[in-house]
Short mmCIF file of C-alpha atoms and ligand atoms in Angstrom, two decimals:
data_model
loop_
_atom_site.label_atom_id
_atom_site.label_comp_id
_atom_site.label_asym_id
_atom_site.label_seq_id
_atom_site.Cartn_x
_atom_site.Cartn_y
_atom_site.Cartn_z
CA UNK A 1 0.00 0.00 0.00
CA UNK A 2 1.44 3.32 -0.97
CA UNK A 3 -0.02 5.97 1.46
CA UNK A 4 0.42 10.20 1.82
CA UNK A 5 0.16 11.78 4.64
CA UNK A 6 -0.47 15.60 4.87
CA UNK A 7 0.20 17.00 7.65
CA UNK A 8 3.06 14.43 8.59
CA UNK A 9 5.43 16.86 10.97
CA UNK A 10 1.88 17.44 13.21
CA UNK A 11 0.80 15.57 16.69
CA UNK A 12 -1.05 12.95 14.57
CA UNK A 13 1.38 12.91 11.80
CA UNK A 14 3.90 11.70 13.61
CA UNK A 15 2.34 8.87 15.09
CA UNK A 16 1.08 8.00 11.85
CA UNK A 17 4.36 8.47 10.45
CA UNK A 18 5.77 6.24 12.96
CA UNK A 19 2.68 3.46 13.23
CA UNK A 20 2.41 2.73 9.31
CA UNK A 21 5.57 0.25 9.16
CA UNK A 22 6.59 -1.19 6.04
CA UNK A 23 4.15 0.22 3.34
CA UNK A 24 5.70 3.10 1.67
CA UNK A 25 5.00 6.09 3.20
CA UNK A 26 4.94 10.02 1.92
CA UNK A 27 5.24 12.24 4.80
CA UNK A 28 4.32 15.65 3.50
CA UNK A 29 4.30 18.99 5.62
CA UNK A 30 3.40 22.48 4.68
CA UNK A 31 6.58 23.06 2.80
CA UNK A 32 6.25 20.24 0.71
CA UNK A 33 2.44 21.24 -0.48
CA UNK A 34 0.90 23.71 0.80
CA UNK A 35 -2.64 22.78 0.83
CA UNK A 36 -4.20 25.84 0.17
CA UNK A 37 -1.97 25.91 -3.61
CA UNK A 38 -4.07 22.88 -5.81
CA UNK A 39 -1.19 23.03 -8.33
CA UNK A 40 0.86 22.07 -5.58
CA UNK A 41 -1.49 19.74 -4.05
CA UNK A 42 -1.79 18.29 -7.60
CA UNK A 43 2.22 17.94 -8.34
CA UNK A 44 2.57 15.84 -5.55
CA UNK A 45 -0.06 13.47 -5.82
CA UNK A 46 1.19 13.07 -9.22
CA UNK A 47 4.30 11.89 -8.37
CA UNK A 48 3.54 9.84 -5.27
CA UNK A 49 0.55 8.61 -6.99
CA UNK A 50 -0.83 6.76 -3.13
CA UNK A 51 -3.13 4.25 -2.96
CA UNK A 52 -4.35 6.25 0.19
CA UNK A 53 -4.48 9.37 1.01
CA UNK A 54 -4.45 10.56 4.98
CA UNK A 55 -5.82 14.22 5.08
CA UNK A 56 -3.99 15.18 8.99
CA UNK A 57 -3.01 18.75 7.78
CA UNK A 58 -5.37 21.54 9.17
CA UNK A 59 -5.24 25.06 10.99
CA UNK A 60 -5.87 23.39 14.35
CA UNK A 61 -5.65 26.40 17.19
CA UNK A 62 -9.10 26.34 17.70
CA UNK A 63 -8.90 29.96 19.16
CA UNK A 64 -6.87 31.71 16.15
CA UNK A 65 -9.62 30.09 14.17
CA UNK A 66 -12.30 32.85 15.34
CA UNK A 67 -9.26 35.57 14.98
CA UNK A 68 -8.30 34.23 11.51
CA UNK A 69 -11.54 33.07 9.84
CA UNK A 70 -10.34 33.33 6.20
CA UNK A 71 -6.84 31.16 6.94
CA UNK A 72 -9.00 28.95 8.61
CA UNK A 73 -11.53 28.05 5.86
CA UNK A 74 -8.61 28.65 3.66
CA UNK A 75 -7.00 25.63 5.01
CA UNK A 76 -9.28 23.43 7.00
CA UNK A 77 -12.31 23.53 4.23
CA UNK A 78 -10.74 24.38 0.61
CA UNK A 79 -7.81 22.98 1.51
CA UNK A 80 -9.25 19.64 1.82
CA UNK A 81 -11.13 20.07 -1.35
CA UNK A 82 -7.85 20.61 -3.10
CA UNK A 83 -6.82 17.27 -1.99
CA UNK A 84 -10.02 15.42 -2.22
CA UNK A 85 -9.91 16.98 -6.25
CA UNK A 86 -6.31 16.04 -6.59
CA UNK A 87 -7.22 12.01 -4.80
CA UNK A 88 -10.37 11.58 -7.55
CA UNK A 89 -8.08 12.94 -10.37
CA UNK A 90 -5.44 9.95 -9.84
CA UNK A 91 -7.91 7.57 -8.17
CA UNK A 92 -6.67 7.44 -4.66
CA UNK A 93 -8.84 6.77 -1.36
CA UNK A 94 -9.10 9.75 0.58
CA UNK A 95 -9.28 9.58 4.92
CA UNK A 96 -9.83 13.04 6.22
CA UNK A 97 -9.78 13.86 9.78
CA UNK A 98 -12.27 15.73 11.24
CA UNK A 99 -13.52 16.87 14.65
CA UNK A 100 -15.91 16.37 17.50
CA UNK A 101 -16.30 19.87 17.46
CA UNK A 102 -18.50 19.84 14.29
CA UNK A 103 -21.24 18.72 17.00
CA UNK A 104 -23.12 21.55 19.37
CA UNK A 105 -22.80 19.55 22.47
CA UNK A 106 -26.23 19.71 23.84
CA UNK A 107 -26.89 16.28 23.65
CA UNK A 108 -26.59 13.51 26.71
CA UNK A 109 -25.25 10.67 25.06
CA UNK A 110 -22.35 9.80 22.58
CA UNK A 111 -22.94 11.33 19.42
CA UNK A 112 -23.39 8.94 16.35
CA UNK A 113 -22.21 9.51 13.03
CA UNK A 114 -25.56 10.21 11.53
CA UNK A 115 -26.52 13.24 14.46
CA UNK A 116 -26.86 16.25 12.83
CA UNK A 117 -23.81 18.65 12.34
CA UNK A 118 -24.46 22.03 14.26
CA UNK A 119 -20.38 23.67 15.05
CA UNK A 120 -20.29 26.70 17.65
CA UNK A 121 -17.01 27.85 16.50
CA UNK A 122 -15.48 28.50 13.87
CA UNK A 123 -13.00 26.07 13.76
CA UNK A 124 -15.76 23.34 14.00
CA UNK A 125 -17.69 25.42 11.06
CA UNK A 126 -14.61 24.91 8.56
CA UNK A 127 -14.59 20.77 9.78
CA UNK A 128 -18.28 20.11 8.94
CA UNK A 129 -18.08 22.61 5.93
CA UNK A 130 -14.64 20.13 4.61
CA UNK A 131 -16.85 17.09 5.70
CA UNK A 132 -19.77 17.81 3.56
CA UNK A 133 -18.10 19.49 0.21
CA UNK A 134 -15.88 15.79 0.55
CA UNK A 135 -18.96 13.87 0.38
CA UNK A 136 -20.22 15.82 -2.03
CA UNK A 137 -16.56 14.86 -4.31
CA UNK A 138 -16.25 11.34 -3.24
CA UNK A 139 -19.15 9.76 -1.78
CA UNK A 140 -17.15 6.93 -0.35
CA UNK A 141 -13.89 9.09 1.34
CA UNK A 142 -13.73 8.02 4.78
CA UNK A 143 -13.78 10.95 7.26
CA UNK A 144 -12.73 10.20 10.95
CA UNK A 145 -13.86 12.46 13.30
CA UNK A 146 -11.36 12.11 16.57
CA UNK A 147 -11.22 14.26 19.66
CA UNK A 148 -8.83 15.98 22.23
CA UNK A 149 -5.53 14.40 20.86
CA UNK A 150 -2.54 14.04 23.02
CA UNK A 151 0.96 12.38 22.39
CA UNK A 152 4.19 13.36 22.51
CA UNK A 153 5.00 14.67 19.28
CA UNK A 154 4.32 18.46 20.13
CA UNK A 155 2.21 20.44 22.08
CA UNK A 156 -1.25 18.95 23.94
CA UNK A 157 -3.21 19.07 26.96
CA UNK A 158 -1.45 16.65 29.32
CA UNK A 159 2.24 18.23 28.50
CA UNK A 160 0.71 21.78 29.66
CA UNK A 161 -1.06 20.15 33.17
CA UNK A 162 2.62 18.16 33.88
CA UNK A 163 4.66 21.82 33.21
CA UNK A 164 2.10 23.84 35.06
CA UNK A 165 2.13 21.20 37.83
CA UNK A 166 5.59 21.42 37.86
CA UNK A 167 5.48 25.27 38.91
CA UNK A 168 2.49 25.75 41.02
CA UNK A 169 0.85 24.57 44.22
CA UNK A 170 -3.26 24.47 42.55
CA UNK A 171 -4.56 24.47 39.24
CA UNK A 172 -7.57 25.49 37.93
CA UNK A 173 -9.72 23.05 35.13
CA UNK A 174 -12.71 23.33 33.90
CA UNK A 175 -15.11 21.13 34.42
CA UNK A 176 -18.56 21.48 32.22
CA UNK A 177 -17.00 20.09 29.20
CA UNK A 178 -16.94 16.42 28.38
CA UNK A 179 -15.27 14.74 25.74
CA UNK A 180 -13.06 11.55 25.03
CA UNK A 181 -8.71 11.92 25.31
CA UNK A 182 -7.19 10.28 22.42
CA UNK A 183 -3.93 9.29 22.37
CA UNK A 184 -2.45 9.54 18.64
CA UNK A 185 -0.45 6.41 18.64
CA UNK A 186 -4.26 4.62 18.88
CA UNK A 187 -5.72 6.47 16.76
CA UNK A 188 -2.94 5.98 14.30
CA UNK A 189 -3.40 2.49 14.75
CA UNK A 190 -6.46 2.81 14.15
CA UNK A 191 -6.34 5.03 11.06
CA UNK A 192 -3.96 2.29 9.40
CA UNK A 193 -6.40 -0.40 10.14
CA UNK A 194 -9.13 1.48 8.43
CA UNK A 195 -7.08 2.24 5.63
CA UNK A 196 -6.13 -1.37 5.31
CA UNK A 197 -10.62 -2.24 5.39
CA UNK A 198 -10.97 -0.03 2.81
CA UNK A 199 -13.27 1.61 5.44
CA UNK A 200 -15.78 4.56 3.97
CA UNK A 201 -17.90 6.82 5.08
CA UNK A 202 -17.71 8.72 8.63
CA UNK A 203 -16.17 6.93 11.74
CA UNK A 204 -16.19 8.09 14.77
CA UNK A 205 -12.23 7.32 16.40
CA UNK A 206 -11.23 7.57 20.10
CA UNK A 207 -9.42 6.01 23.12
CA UNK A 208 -12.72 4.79 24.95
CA UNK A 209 -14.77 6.39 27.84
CA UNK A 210 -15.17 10.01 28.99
CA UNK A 211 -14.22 12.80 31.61
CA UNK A 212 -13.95 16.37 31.65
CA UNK A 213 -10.59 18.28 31.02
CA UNK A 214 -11.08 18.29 35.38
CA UNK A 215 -11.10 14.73 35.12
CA UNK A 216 -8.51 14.28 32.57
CA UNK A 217 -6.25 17.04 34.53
CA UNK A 218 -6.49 15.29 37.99
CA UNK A 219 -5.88 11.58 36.77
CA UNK A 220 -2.78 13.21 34.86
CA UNK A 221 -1.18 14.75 38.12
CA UNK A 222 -1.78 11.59 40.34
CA UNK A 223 -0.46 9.34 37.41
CA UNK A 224 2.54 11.55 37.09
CA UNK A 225 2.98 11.24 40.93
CA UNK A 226 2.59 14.72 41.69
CA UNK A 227 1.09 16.77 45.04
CA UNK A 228 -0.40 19.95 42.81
CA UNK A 229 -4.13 20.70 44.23
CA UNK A 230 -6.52 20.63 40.71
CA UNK A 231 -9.60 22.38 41.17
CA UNK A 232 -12.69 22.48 39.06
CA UNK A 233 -14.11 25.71 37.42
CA UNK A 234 -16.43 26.63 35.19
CA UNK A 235 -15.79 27.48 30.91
CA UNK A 236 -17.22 30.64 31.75
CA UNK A 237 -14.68 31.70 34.54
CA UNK A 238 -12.07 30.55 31.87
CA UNK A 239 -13.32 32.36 28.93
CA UNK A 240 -11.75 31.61 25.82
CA UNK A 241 -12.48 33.35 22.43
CA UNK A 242 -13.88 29.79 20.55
CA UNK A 243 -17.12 28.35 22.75
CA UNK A 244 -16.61 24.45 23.02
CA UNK A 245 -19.09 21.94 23.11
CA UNK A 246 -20.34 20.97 26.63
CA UNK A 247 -20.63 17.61 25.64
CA UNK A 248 -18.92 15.90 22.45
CA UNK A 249 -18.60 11.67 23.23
CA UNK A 250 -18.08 10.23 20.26
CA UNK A 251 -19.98 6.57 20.39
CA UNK A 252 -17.21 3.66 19.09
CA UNK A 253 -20.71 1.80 17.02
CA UNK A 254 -19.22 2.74 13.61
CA UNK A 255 -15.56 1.96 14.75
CA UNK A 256 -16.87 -1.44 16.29
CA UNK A 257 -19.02 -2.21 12.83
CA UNK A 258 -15.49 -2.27 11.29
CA UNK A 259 -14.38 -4.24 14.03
CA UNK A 260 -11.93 -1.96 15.23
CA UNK A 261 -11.64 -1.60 19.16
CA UNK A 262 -10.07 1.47 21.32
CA UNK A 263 -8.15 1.12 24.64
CA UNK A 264 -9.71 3.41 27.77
CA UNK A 265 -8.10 7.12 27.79
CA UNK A 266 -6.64 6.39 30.84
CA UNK A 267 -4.86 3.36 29.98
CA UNK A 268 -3.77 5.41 27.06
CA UNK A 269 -2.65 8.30 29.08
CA UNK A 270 -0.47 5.70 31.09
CA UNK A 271 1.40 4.73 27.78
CA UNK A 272 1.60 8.59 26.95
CA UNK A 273 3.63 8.80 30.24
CA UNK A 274 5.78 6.36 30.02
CA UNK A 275 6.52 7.43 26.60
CA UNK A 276 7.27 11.04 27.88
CA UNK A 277 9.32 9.53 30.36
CA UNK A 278 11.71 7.25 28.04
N1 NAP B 301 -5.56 18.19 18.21
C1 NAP B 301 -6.79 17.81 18.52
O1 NAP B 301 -7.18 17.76 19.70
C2 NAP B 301 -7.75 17.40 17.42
C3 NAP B 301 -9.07 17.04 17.77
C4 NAP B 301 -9.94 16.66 16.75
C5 NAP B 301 -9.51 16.62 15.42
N2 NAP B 301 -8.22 16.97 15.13
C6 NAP B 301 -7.79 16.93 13.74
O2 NAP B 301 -6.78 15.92 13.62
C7 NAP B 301 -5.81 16.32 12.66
C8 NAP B 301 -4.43 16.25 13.26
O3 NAP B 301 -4.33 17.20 14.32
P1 NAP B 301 -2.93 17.51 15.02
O4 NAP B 301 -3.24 17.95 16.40
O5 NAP B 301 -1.99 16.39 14.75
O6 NAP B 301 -2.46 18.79 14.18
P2 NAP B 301 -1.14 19.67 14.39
O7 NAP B 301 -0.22 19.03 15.36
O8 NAP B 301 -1.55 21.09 14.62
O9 NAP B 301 -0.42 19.58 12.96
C9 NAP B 301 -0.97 20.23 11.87
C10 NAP B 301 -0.29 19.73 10.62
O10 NAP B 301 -0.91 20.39 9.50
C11 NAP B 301 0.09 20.92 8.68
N3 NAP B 301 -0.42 22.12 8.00
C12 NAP B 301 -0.93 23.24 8.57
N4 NAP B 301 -1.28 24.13 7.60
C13 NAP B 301 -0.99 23.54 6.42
C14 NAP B 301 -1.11 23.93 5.08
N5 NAP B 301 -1.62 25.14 4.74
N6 NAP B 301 -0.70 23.08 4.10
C15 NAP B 301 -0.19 21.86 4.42
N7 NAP B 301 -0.04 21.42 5.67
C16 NAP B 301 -0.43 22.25 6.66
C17 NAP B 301 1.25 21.25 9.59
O11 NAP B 301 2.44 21.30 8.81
P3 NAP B 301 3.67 22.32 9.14
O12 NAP B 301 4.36 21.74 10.32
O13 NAP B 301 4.49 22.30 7.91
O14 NAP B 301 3.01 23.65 9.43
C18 NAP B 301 1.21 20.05 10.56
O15 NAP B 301 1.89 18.96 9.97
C19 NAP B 301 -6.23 17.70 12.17
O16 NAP B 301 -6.96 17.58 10.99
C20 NAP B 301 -7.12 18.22 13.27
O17 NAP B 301 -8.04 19.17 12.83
C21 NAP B 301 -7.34 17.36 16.09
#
């Protein structure tokens, strides 16, 4: 299997980068096609000419999305459909990555992949935009939608709670917003095993079972063996410029239909650890 990744020198890339073995792998980052140019887009593809195609490269601060609207459509939503133009010109399968964040949060139970799309941000606007113009291109382009990703290939969540720890006595988390922690080297796993199905249509893809960034904070400190006091808040005492979802579980049905399985975040965040530590 011959398989490009965009987006390679990113959290995810990486992993994938790392996780795909023996098939023969294009790891491309911003300087090698910028996504945003098609020509480029379509130069490369030409000459890698993949069997599989791993759309990872996006505009991901999910606050300088609401200050930079344009880049972020620019990139996130027309840059995928440069590269979903460029995979049905040479016949490659396309897997795009999107977000939980295309979701409102107001529901009480994991969201399936057939709930309707309704982003709060803009950031989530330019994933469910991307998801639906790829649909409309290639009816049968898989698009996993993943959620708060953490590994050790850059910047993420439990890398800011272990420096902060390191430095203070308390910490403050908020607690009204539940999701699922991923750890890329799972869902890289995962992504190759889809690949590898020929999987299609949306999937929903992370480490199993929920908390709030609270949650996720607090088991991160006592894993790491650390004293620092976490304490819960509320999103609004934290204000950010991009609103999140309150709630955005991700049910595993569509993963599990493909017979794919996820370990629990926190056995996940263990790994992470020990791979931080090595
Ligand atoms: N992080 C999360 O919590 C999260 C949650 C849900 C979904 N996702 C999605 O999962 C995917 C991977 O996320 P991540 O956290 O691994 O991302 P990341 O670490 O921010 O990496 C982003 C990657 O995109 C590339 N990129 C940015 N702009 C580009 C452009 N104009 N042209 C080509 N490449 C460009 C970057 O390349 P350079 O290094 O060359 O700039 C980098 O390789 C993204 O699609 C993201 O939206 C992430």
């Amino acid at each position: 299997m011959r398989v490009t990744i965009f987006g390679a020198s990113g959290l995810l890339g990486k992993a994938l980068v790392g996780e795909w073995g023996k098939d023969a792998v294009s790891a491309l980052t911003s300087r090698d096609a910028d996504v945003r140019d098609p020509e480029a887009v379509r130069r490369v593809m030409e000459e890698k000419h993949p069997d599989w195609i791993v759309l990872s490269a996006a505009y991901t601060d999910v606050d300088g999305c609401e200050r930079n609207r344009d880049l972020a459509f620019a990139v996130n939503r027309d840059g995928a459909v440069n590269v979903a133009a460029a995979a049905k010109q040479i016949g490659a399968q396309l897997l795009f990555l999107s977000s939980d964040y295309v979701f409102d949060g107001t529901k009480k139970s994991p969201y399936e992949t057939n709930d309707v799309r309704n982003p709060q941000s803009v950031y989530g606007r330019t994933k469910a935009e991307a998801e639906v113009r790829l649909l409309e291109l290639i009816p049968d382009c898989c698009i996993a939608r993943t959620s708060w990703l953490f590994g050790t290939g850059g910047k993420c969540f439990p890398d800011t709670i272990l420096k902060l720890a390191a430095s203070r006595p308390s910490l403050d988390v908020v607690n009204d917003q539940k999701g699922s922690p991923t750890y890329v080297v799972d869902l890289a796993r995962a992504i190759v095993q889809l690949c590898r199905k020929n999987a299609g249509g949306i999937v929903h893809v992370t480490n199993s079972g929920d908390c709030t960034w609270f949650e996720f904070a607090q088991q991160i400190v006592k894993d790491a063996g650390l004293s620092t006091m976490v304490s819960p808040v509320s999103s609004e005492k934290m204000a950010r410029p991009a609103p999140r979802p309150a709630y955005s579980v991700l049910s595993p049905a569509s993963l599990r239909a493909l017979g794919v399985e996820m370990p629990p975040w926190q056995d996940a965040l263990d790994r992470y650890l020990k791979e931080r530590n090595a």
